[in-house]
């Protein structure tokens, strides 16, 4: 069983841009040490406007594969030209750069050919886009560490072929700051893959260490002591928080993100097979709903009032099948995104509204307070704004607002937007004045926004309809059962409760029922003891390593790389993708079927004995029916078929 089947699933190394100087000088060494501590800073103001907004691109789960060369080919042909059109300040690639799987999907290990393909594709994309290679940040995913025993070793191809590896960003945490006239926008990338990369599927979770969390905390707070410009903080990584384990001291990424009230956490990993609404609002307050709706009475406008600790988690789709790409924009502190797919090819025009925000997936509980207390710059409310990226000149941009209260979408506003950025801008930024107070309403999804752009070829491009709430009230949305399955649970904390509940509720009951059958009872008891104290699986967990290691329900016993001869259990809760399916689909059914065979044997024996003592005048029809049923032993045959199915499942799992 694969992970997807079961779930359906240290220091920042960055370089500040400075004028070139003679290599090897003492000044360079001192500067490099300072850059390692603070992270890289990019000024996005001078001649690159508009100064009030910045935008970045996120890509994830590329899964370049020697068996699917079209993934890399499409990436080159689509992403290169699109990046040239969008011209972002950063390009973030959040993990699973290569696939690391055999054609039959049974063997998972690093393939250097795939990494060479990734390196070549990225060089081509950088060239076609015309962007500086230094603005690309790529991260490891779990696929990028399949079978890698140690980071920096001979099978750690990420260190050699990734952009971060080539630029010597060797730390687990890397930060970069985009600075404008009025804001700092801090992006922090984090690599939480396992330090010892096991083969899949027991390599499914992120494993942040205490050291990584301390470095992440430090990087997110690097501008806190400096007064002046507000700081917008956006971390990015591969694993969603529901698939991130706790550290040794039981701390989590969520703890750090809440402490700093980051605006959003960008991640991947889950693809689109579980749904497109993999978005979650996190808040420190204990709540049952995924969205928090503050009441008017809870708003405190006094100076120094406590701000809620909260952030959004935005998982994005994959390039592998969905050809997905995301644009994230920050407009005067307002953070928004659009998700695009290129399954049908290139887009000539992209329209991205930046204000007002989508009330379903972008507002926070503090948005209401900011609006009521007028903590935001008033000008940020006075216009509707949008970024327009186009390969052709834009002739007109029109904003339309619809009222859904009548039960249909009635257009209540239509106005032309004006371009407010200069010719030297990296994109065209449009705005239209409006009476925003006219759209105040207690319903967060009454009013809907759509923007249309028409280019010189008379082609029309419209943005997706999005609900907005000028009041800052967050709309409630619901997950599908698959979305809830992967985003609504903290899977790392459920492993042992699920494991022991299966033992406590299932196996003792069977043992109690079979206590009158000593041979079967002792056999099952011995099997249970074996499951608790002995290995479940034996296999190779590293690339090109002949030595096999074993796994119990507590993890893989692997020779320590620090102390020779010492063993440690690693890969928890990742082993749950093997242990729980084996327990639920193999162990428990085997015990029940065994009990069924024993019961059928006893019933058949009693049936034969009863027939031998019957008189000729007994009910013949009843005798024929029971004789036919038990004489041909259909129950036993059915149990045999079930046993064969369990055997096949056991074979597939292993």
XYZ file of C-alpha atoms in Angstrom:
654
model
C 0.000 0.000 0.000
C 1.316 3.444 -0.939
C 1.127 6.468 1.282
C -1.465 8.120 -0.961
C -3.731 5.083 -0.780
C -3.634 4.964 3.004
C -4.303 8.665 3.445
C -7.013 8.991 0.893
C -2.503 9.860 1.922
C 20.867 25.190 10.427
C 21.423 28.340 9.846
C 19.842 30.366 7.032
C 22.258 30.303 4.135
C 21.492 33.372 2.097
C 23.483 36.113 0.396
C 22.823 39.852 0.518
C 23.120 41.535 -2.874
C 26.155 43.826 -2.691
C 28.468 45.296 -5.288
C 31.024 42.869 -6.654
C 34.410 42.899 -5.012
C 37.605 40.959 -5.237
C 37.011 37.319 -4.318
C 38.695 35.972 -1.249
C 39.177 39.276 0.559
C 38.669 39.633 4.281
C 35.801 42.066 3.603
C 33.949 39.390 1.691
C 34.368 36.847 4.457
C 33.040 39.253 7.076
C 30.114 40.236 4.833
C 29.291 36.605 4.082
C 29.111 35.778 7.796
C 26.679 38.652 8.379
C 24.548 37.549 5.444
C 24.290 34.045 6.853
C 22.764 35.481 10.025
C 20.309 37.990 8.592
C 19.298 36.651 5.207
C 19.111 38.250 1.830
C 17.489 41.652 1.129
C 16.113 42.727 -2.256
C 14.998 46.279 -2.941
C 12.010 46.108 -5.291
C 11.384 49.879 -5.524
C 13.737 51.580 -7.897
C 12.268 51.642 -11.394
C 10.518 48.333 -10.838
C 7.234 49.581 -9.279
C 4.481 49.706 -8.465
C 5.934 50.319 -5.037
C 2.739 49.458 -3.137
C 2.600 45.833 -4.271
C 4.986 42.890 -4.644
C 4.284 39.444 -6.028
C 5.976 36.067 -6.103
C 5.359 32.758 -7.851
C 5.027 29.385 -6.152
C 5.410 26.002 -7.848
C 5.286 22.644 -6.127
C 5.506 18.888 -6.636
C 7.105 18.878 -10.069
C 7.942 15.153 -9.885
C 10.279 15.161 -12.875
C 10.559 11.538 -13.912
C 12.532 9.535 -16.448
C 9.296 7.669 -17.121
C 7.289 10.867 -17.761
C 9.536 13.261 -19.713
C 6.555 15.455 -20.652
C 6.533 16.963 -17.148
C 9.912 18.608 -17.634
C 9.195 19.468 -21.276
C 5.927 21.242 -20.378
C 7.679 22.977 -17.508
C 10.273 24.466 -19.847
C 7.812 25.453 -22.567
C 5.202 26.940 -20.228
C 6.891 28.237 -17.086
C 9.765 30.025 -18.846
C 7.514 32.296 -20.955
C 4.977 32.740 -18.137
C 7.660 33.896 -15.706
C 8.905 36.375 -18.310
C 5.371 37.765 -18.546
C 4.772 37.826 -14.758
C 8.287 38.968 -13.784
C 7.994 38.066 -10.082
C 10.330 39.146 -7.306
C 10.776 35.529 -6.167
C 10.099 32.031 -7.487
C 9.464 29.482 -4.725
C 9.530 25.763 -5.588
C 8.235 23.915 -2.550
C 9.535 20.390 -2.843
C 9.275 17.066 -4.678
C 11.423 18.310 -7.519
C 11.958 14.770 -8.805
C 9.828 11.639 -8.570
C 12.307 9.003 -7.407
C 10.077 6.066 -8.377
C 10.465 3.109 -10.687
C 8.046 2.632 -13.570
C 5.983 0.103 -11.600
C 5.945 2.528 -8.611
C 7.260 -0.184 -6.278
C 10.885 0.950 -5.890
C 11.628 4.410 -4.517
C 15.151 5.798 -4.692
C 17.094 8.710 -6.125
C 17.776 8.707 -9.855
C 20.618 10.978 -10.948
C 19.184 11.223 -14.467
C 16.076 12.896 -13.051
C 18.222 15.393 -11.174
C 20.215 16.184 -14.298
C 16.896 16.741 -16.065
C 15.773 19.091 -13.277
C 19.023 21.058 -13.379
C 18.828 21.387 -17.164
C 15.157 22.397 -17.074
C 15.766 25.086 -14.459
C 18.671 26.513 -16.428
C 16.417 26.696 -19.476
C 13.587 28.319 -17.474
C 15.943 30.901 -15.989
C 17.218 31.731 -19.463
C 13.773 31.963 -21.065
C 12.310 33.986 -18.221
C 15.128 36.506 -18.159
C 15.088 36.407 -14.350
C 18.048 36.402 -12.013
C 18.828 32.864 -10.882
C 19.297 34.150 -7.336
C 15.569 34.827 -6.912
C 14.761 31.106 -7.319
C 14.425 29.149 -4.075
C 13.808 25.402 -4.211
C 13.240 23.052 -1.281
C 13.484 19.338 -0.673
C 10.347 17.253 -0.584
C 10.030 13.735 0.753
C 10.576 12.351 -2.777
C 13.851 14.270 -2.965
C 15.191 12.373 0.047
C 14.070 8.813 -0.767
C 16.900 6.493 0.274
C 19.386 9.270 1.138
C 21.230 8.119 4.283
C 22.908 11.451 5.021
C 22.616 15.010 3.717
C 25.703 15.920 1.698
C 26.516 12.295 0.897
C 27.073 10.755 -2.503
C 23.366 10.044 -3.038
C 22.159 13.471 -1.936
C 21.657 14.825 -5.453
C 19.653 17.784 -4.176
C 22.860 19.326 -2.823
C 24.465 19.131 -6.260
C 21.683 19.845 -8.726
C 19.104 22.037 -6.981
C 19.337 25.824 -7.244
C 19.713 26.137 -3.473
C 22.521 23.583 -3.615
C 24.296 25.340 -6.473
C 24.051 28.697 -4.674
C 25.365 27.135 -1.433
C 22.188 27.730 0.543
C 23.007 24.727 2.664
C 20.972 25.555 5.757
C 17.633 24.028 6.635
C 16.206 27.570 6.913
C 16.745 30.305 4.319
C 15.256 33.788 4.354
C 14.908 36.631 1.883
C 13.316 40.057 2.377
C 11.587 42.099 -0.323
C 11.698 45.736 0.741
C 9.552 48.574 -0.588
C 9.177 52.173 0.527
C 6.685 51.330 3.265
C 6.913 47.578 3.943
C 9.281 44.683 4.467
C 8.109 41.341 3.100
C 9.983 38.500 4.796
C 9.922 35.071 3.128
C 11.412 32.147 5.063
C 11.911 28.737 3.454
C 12.206 25.663 5.657
C 13.340 22.130 4.887
C 11.704 19.691 7.314
C 12.456 16.462 5.469
C 13.877 13.602 7.523
C 17.604 13.976 8.310
C 17.914 10.279 7.430
C 15.953 9.810 4.220
C 14.175 6.462 4.208
C 12.660 4.992 1.107
C 8.930 5.435 0.632
C 6.269 5.025 1.672
C 7.645 5.451 5.194
C 8.869 8.916 4.306
C 5.649 10.874 4.324
C 5.852 13.420 7.146
C 7.851 16.536 7.821
C 10.147 16.239 10.838
C 11.088 19.668 12.234
C 13.807 19.425 14.873
C 14.173 21.690 17.898
C 17.236 23.225 16.248
C 15.276 23.980 13.086
C 12.415 25.521 15.079
C 14.886 27.728 16.959
C 16.446 28.905 13.696
C 13.009 29.476 12.172
C 12.023 31.529 15.214
C 15.204 33.580 14.853
C 14.718 34.221 11.136
C 11.083 35.251 11.546
C 12.041 37.742 14.251
C 15.054 39.253 12.457
C 13.298 42.603 11.822
C 11.265 42.783 15.051
C 13.797 44.876 16.931
C 14.017 47.473 14.175
C 11.318 50.170 14.333
C 9.805 51.651 11.220
C 8.354 49.637 8.383
C 5.736 46.945 9.089
C 6.915 43.408 8.314
C 4.770 40.918 6.394
C 5.972 37.377 7.184
C 5.377 34.424 4.855
C 7.112 31.074 5.504
C 7.104 28.383 2.826
C 7.816 24.662 2.976
C 6.810 21.320 1.519
C 4.663 19.649 4.163
C 1.235 20.826 5.353
C 0.996 21.163 9.122
C -1.313 18.137 9.308
C 1.610 16.099 7.939
C 4.304 17.626 10.138
C 5.446 15.781 13.248
C 6.290 17.347 16.592
C 9.889 17.972 17.607
C 11.580 16.077 20.401
C 10.423 18.703 22.894
C 6.856 18.413 21.519
C 6.932 21.768 19.739
C 5.418 22.315 16.320
C 5.697 24.592 13.308
C 2.249 25.883 14.168
C 3.575 27.137 17.526
C 6.226 29.242 15.779
C 3.868 30.554 13.102
C 1.271 31.550 15.703
C 3.913 33.244 17.826
C 4.853 35.493 14.910
C 1.334 35.770 13.437
C 2.677 35.100 9.973
C 0.331 36.107 7.165
C 0.353 32.752 5.404
C 2.237 29.469 5.221
C 2.724 28.237 1.639
C 3.128 24.491 1.111
C 2.459 21.569 -1.230
C 2.740 17.769 -0.849
C -0.925 16.749 -1.152
C -1.430 17.550 -4.847
C -5.020 18.065 -6.038
C -6.253 14.500 -5.676
C -7.761 15.357 -2.294
C -9.419 18.564 -3.477
C -8.662 22.161 -4.387
C -9.862 23.692 -1.118
C -6.897 22.651 1.017
C -6.822 25.931 2.925
C -6.957 26.286 6.694
C -7.139 29.190 9.088
C -5.111 28.628 12.278
C -5.779 30.593 15.444
C -4.456 30.294 18.961
C -7.932 30.504 20.433
C -9.609 27.145 21.012
C -12.340 26.828 18.416
C -14.418 24.188 16.741
C -14.809 25.909 13.388
C -11.956 26.344 10.967
C -12.958 30.010 10.628
C -13.335 32.408 13.526
C -16.082 34.986 13.375
C -15.508 37.736 15.931
C -18.553 39.486 17.278
C -18.840 43.255 17.433
C -18.573 43.125 21.203
C -15.174 41.433 20.990
C -13.537 44.292 19.062
C -11.110 46.285 21.194
C -9.810 49.428 19.518
C -7.704 50.623 22.431
C -4.021 51.247 21.779
C -1.898 48.210 22.599
C -4.850 45.823 22.611
C -3.864 42.197 22.236
C -3.827 41.040 18.637
C -5.015 37.507 17.834
C -2.292 35.026 16.948
C -3.359 33.550 13.645
C -2.325 32.699 10.103
C -3.548 31.022 6.937
C -2.185 27.738 5.611
C -2.448 27.575 1.809
C -1.618 24.215 0.251
C -1.325 24.373 -3.511
C -1.801 21.934 -6.358
C 0.914 19.989 -8.138
C 2.703 20.397 -11.437
C 2.852 16.621 -11.878
C -0.720 16.217 -13.143
C -2.469 19.543 -12.631
C 0.198 21.793 -14.196
C -0.530 24.197 -11.345
C 1.138 27.498 -10.531
C 0.352 30.108 -7.872
C 0.882 33.862 -7.757
C 0.992 35.455 -4.305
C 0.670 39.242 -4.068
C 1.046 41.617 -1.115
C -0.697 44.937 -1.706
C -0.169 47.429 1.149
C -0.183 44.575 3.648
C -3.103 42.694 2.070
C -1.960 39.178 1.103
C -3.791 37.359 -1.684
C -3.191 34.606 -4.219
C -4.553 33.041 -7.384
C -4.050 29.434 -8.421
C -3.666 28.725 -12.125
C -3.432 25.550 -14.153
C -1.816 25.207 -17.547
C -3.221 21.853 -18.606
C -4.509 23.483 -21.784
C -1.296 25.395 -22.445
C -0.099 28.980 -22.095
C -2.236 31.888 -20.953
C -1.959 35.148 -22.825
C -3.360 37.255 -19.964
C -3.653 36.763 -16.207
C -5.874 38.965 -14.047
C -5.182 39.026 -10.308
C -7.351 41.135 -7.952
C -5.322 42.361 -4.977
C -8.057 44.289 -3.120
C -10.636 43.624 -1.764
C -9.619 40.198 -0.490
C -11.524 36.953 -0.877
C -13.622 36.631 2.288
C -13.500 32.827 2.147
C -9.766 32.115 2.075
C -7.803 35.306 2.743
C -9.363 37.364 5.531
C -8.405 36.788 9.152
C -10.220 37.519 12.384
C -8.067 40.644 12.762
C -9.398 42.043 9.468
C -12.618 43.058 11.168
C -10.735 44.924 13.892
C -8.499 46.676 11.381
C -11.521 47.910 9.479
C -13.574 48.970 12.498
C -10.656 50.700 14.178
C -9.292 52.148 10.900
C -5.817 50.786 11.636
C -5.173 50.365 7.951
C -4.038 53.220 5.720
C -7.337 54.757 4.517
C -6.174 54.772 0.902
C -5.967 50.976 0.936
C -9.784 50.857 1.112
C -10.583 53.613 -1.341
C -9.824 51.730 -4.553
C -10.385 48.325 -6.109
C -7.009 47.118 -7.352
C -5.664 44.400 -9.610
C -2.496 43.216 -11.283
C -2.710 42.375 -14.967
C -0.017 40.295 -16.661
C -0.263 40.071 -20.433
C 1.785 39.153 -23.463
C -0.135 41.764 -25.474
C -0.933 45.404 -24.703
C -4.040 45.863 -22.560
C -6.749 48.128 -23.962
C -9.157 48.190 -21.026
C -9.760 46.737 -17.569
C -13.236 46.779 -16.048
C -14.316 45.858 -12.518
C -17.798 44.515 -11.840
C -19.454 43.863 -8.495
C -22.478 41.609 -8.112
C -25.080 41.386 -5.338
C -26.125 37.806 -4.582
C -28.804 38.690 -2.020
C -31.739 38.431 -4.436
C -30.751 34.818 -5.088
C -29.144 35.724 -8.392
C -26.023 37.706 -9.229
C -27.217 41.224 -10.015
C -24.533 43.638 -11.170
C -24.526 46.709 -8.902
C -21.276 48.342 -10.012
C -19.314 48.509 -13.265
C -16.446 50.913 -13.796
C -13.299 51.290 -15.841
C -10.014 50.775 -14.021
C -7.055 53.089 -14.557
C -3.467 52.017 -14.969
C -1.430 53.516 -12.146
C 2.036 52.108 -12.818
C 4.636 53.524 -15.170
C 6.034 52.072 -18.343
C 9.055 50.705 -16.487
C 6.877 48.669 -14.179
C 7.239 44.914 -13.993
C 3.468 44.561 -14.474
C 0.422 46.682 -15.116
C -1.339 47.711 -11.928
C -4.886 48.995 -12.178
C -7.188 50.744 -9.709
C -10.717 52.133 -9.656
C -12.221 54.385 -6.977
C -15.381 53.184 -5.231
C -17.593 54.002 -2.302
C -16.485 51.061 -0.207
C -18.894 51.912 2.633
C -21.780 51.163 0.277
C -20.769 47.508 0.459
C -20.814 47.157 4.221
C -22.940 44.142 5.071
C -23.068 41.561 7.877
C -23.038 38.799 5.257
C -19.433 38.055 4.203
C -20.434 36.504 0.877
C -23.183 38.795 -0.320
C -21.016 40.804 -2.735
C -18.860 39.240 -5.433
C -16.039 40.735 -7.482
C -14.919 40.051 -11.034
C -12.417 41.900 -13.220
C -12.215 41.714 -17.019
C -9.217 42.683 -19.152
C -9.282 43.120 -22.940
C -6.017 43.088 -24.869
C -5.042 44.517 -28.246
C -6.197 41.336 -29.978
C -9.681 41.910 -28.510
C -9.269 38.833 -26.323
C -11.230 38.958 -23.081
C -9.843 37.513 -19.854
C -11.893 37.510 -16.649
C -10.842 36.694 -13.107
C -12.692 34.101 -11.079
C -15.688 35.397 -9.158
C -14.693 35.922 -5.537
C -16.759 36.867 -2.516
C -15.520 39.831 -0.498
C -16.381 41.515 2.777
C -15.311 45.115 3.134
C -16.177 44.799 6.833
C -13.478 42.170 7.267
C -15.899 39.367 8.194
C -14.663 35.919 7.201
C -17.065 33.690 5.276
C -17.522 30.125 6.417
C -16.559 27.447 3.935
C -16.727 23.688 4.240
C -14.327 20.930 3.288
C -15.268 17.832 1.356
C -14.702 14.632 3.291
C -11.374 14.073 1.476
C -10.219 17.615 2.233
C -11.166 17.208 5.876
C -9.402 13.839 5.925
C -6.020 15.327 5.009
C -6.261 18.837 6.496
C -8.522 18.430 9.516
C -6.416 15.916 11.464
C -2.979 16.156 13.008
C -1.923 12.754 11.738
C 1.370 12.627 13.617
C -0.521 12.611 16.923
C -3.077 9.990 15.876
C -0.727 7.107 15.116
C -0.430 5.545 18.571
C -4.080 6.157 19.581
C -5.263 4.416 16.410
C -2.716 1.619 16.818
C -3.558 0.769 20.405
C -7.302 1.186 19.931
C -7.156 -1.544 17.286
C -5.321 -3.830 19.679
C -7.429 -3.065 22.735
C -10.809 -3.219 20.989
C -10.222 -6.049 18.535
C -7.662 -8.632 19.523
C -8.620 -9.108 23.239
C -12.227 -9.760 22.191
C -11.145 -12.474 19.766
C -8.862 -14.046 22.357
C -11.725 -14.089 24.834
C -14.067 -15.771 22.365
C -11.493 -18.420 21.439
C -10.427 -19.292 24.978
C -12.043 -22.732 24.648
C -9.773 -23.605 21.719
C -6.299 -23.853 23.311
C -4.355 -24.419 20.093
C -5.894 -21.475 18.232
C -5.905 -19.264 21.341
C -2.204 -19.833 22.069
C -1.303 -19.337 18.404
C -3.073 -15.984 18.171
C -1.640 -14.882 21.510
C 1.839 -15.710 20.284
C 1.179 -13.747 17.095
C 0.076 -10.716 19.108
C 3.212 -10.912 21.244
C 5.287 -11.149 18.070
C 3.657 -7.991 16.683
C 4.503 -6.060 19.844
C 8.103 -7.131 20.398
C 9.411 -8.414 17.045
C 10.062 -6.887 13.612
C 7.170 -6.458 11.208
C 9.187 -5.838 8.066
C 12.700 -6.374 6.773
C 14.134 -4.472 3.838
C 16.567 -1.989 2.311
C 15.794 1.602 3.232
C 18.759 3.332 1.566
C 19.978 3.648 -2.006
C 22.396 0.933 -3.171
C 22.807 -0.510 0.320
C 22.842 -4.286 0.467
C 22.340 -4.344 4.213
C 18.746 -4.803 5.283
C 17.232 -3.207 8.367
C 14.067 -4.070 10.272
C 10.989 -2.156 11.301
C 8.691 -2.512 14.281
C 5.617 -0.489 15.128
C 8.024 1.954 16.842
C 9.964 2.721 13.669
C 12.992 1.574 11.699
C 16.043 0.305 13.579
C 18.918 1.898 11.700
C 22.587 2.062 12.583
C 23.397 5.487 13.924
C 25.700 7.619 11.794
C 27.089 9.296 14.900
C 27.818 6.364 17.175
C 28.766 3.106 15.510
C 26.764 0.109 16.709
C 23.979 2.191 18.240
C 20.488 1.736 16.899
C 17.656 4.197 16.938
C 14.033 4.001 15.886
C 13.309 6.545 13.187
C 10.448 7.246 10.846
C 7.604 7.754 13.306
C 4.827 8.490 12.557
C 5.758 7.709 8.915
C 5.635 3.950 9.590
C 1.899 4.290 10.183
C 1.372 3.925 6.423
C 2.642 0.343 6.788
C 1.677 -0.590 10.338
C -1.943 0.560 10.371
C -2.916 -0.907 6.968
C -1.180 -4.160 7.901
C -3.035 -4.249 11.209
C -6.438 -3.270 9.836
C -6.408 -5.141 6.518
C -4.241 -8.155 7.355
C -3.803 -8.925 11.072
C -7.343 -8.404 12.357
C -9.051 -10.003 9.314
C -6.699 -12.992 9.642
C -7.686 -13.466 13.274
C -11.396 -13.189 12.492
C -11.185 -15.568 9.545
C -9.232 -18.050 11.672
C -11.969 -17.874 14.277
C -14.511 -18.329 11.478
C -12.812 -21.498 10.290
C -12.842 -22.889 13.834
C -16.503 -22.015 14.318
C -17.469 -23.525 10.955
C -15.652 -26.738 11.820
C -17.498 -27.032 15.116
C -20.883 -26.310 13.526
C -20.271 -28.806 10.731
C -19.266 -31.470 13.269
C -22.460 -30.906 15.222
C -24.439 -31.021 11.977
C -22.953 -34.390 10.988
C -23.635 -35.803 14.440
C -27.208 -34.547 14.389
C -27.843 -36.162 10.998
C -26.567 -39.509 12.195
C -29.181 -39.522 14.996
C -32.169 -38.372 12.885
C -35.205 -40.619 12.252
C -36.668 -41.307 8.834
C -39.821 -39.297 9.611
C -37.926 -36.063 10.297
C -38.694 -33.013 8.201
C -37.117 -33.984 4.893
C -37.112 -30.518 3.397
C -35.277 -29.059 6.373
C -32.863 -31.992 6.272
C -32.179 -31.409 2.575
C -31.610 -27.692 3.037
C -29.212 -28.099 5.939
C -27.496 -31.012 4.286
C -26.982 -29.053 1.082
C -25.628 -26.017 2.939
C -23.365 -27.822 5.336
C -22.721 -30.864 3.189
C -21.077 -28.750 0.508
C -19.590 -26.486 3.200
C -20.221 -23.174 1.413
C -19.251 -21.188 4.507
C -15.846 -22.814 4.511
C -15.411 -22.029 0.826
C -16.369 -18.406 1.364
C -13.907 -18.151 4.248
C -11.231 -19.675 2.033
C -11.834 -16.997 -0.623
C -11.610 -14.304 2.075
C -8.365 -15.857 3.326
C -6.921 -15.727 -0.181
C -7.925 -12.059 -0.455
C -6.171 -11.327 2.843
C -3.098 -13.170 1.605
C -3.090 -11.062 -1.583
C -3.476 -7.882 0.470
C -0.569 -8.971 2.660
C 1.526 -9.559 -0.440
C 0.654 -6.127 -1.863
C 1.370 -4.299 1.391
C 4.785 -5.906 1.622
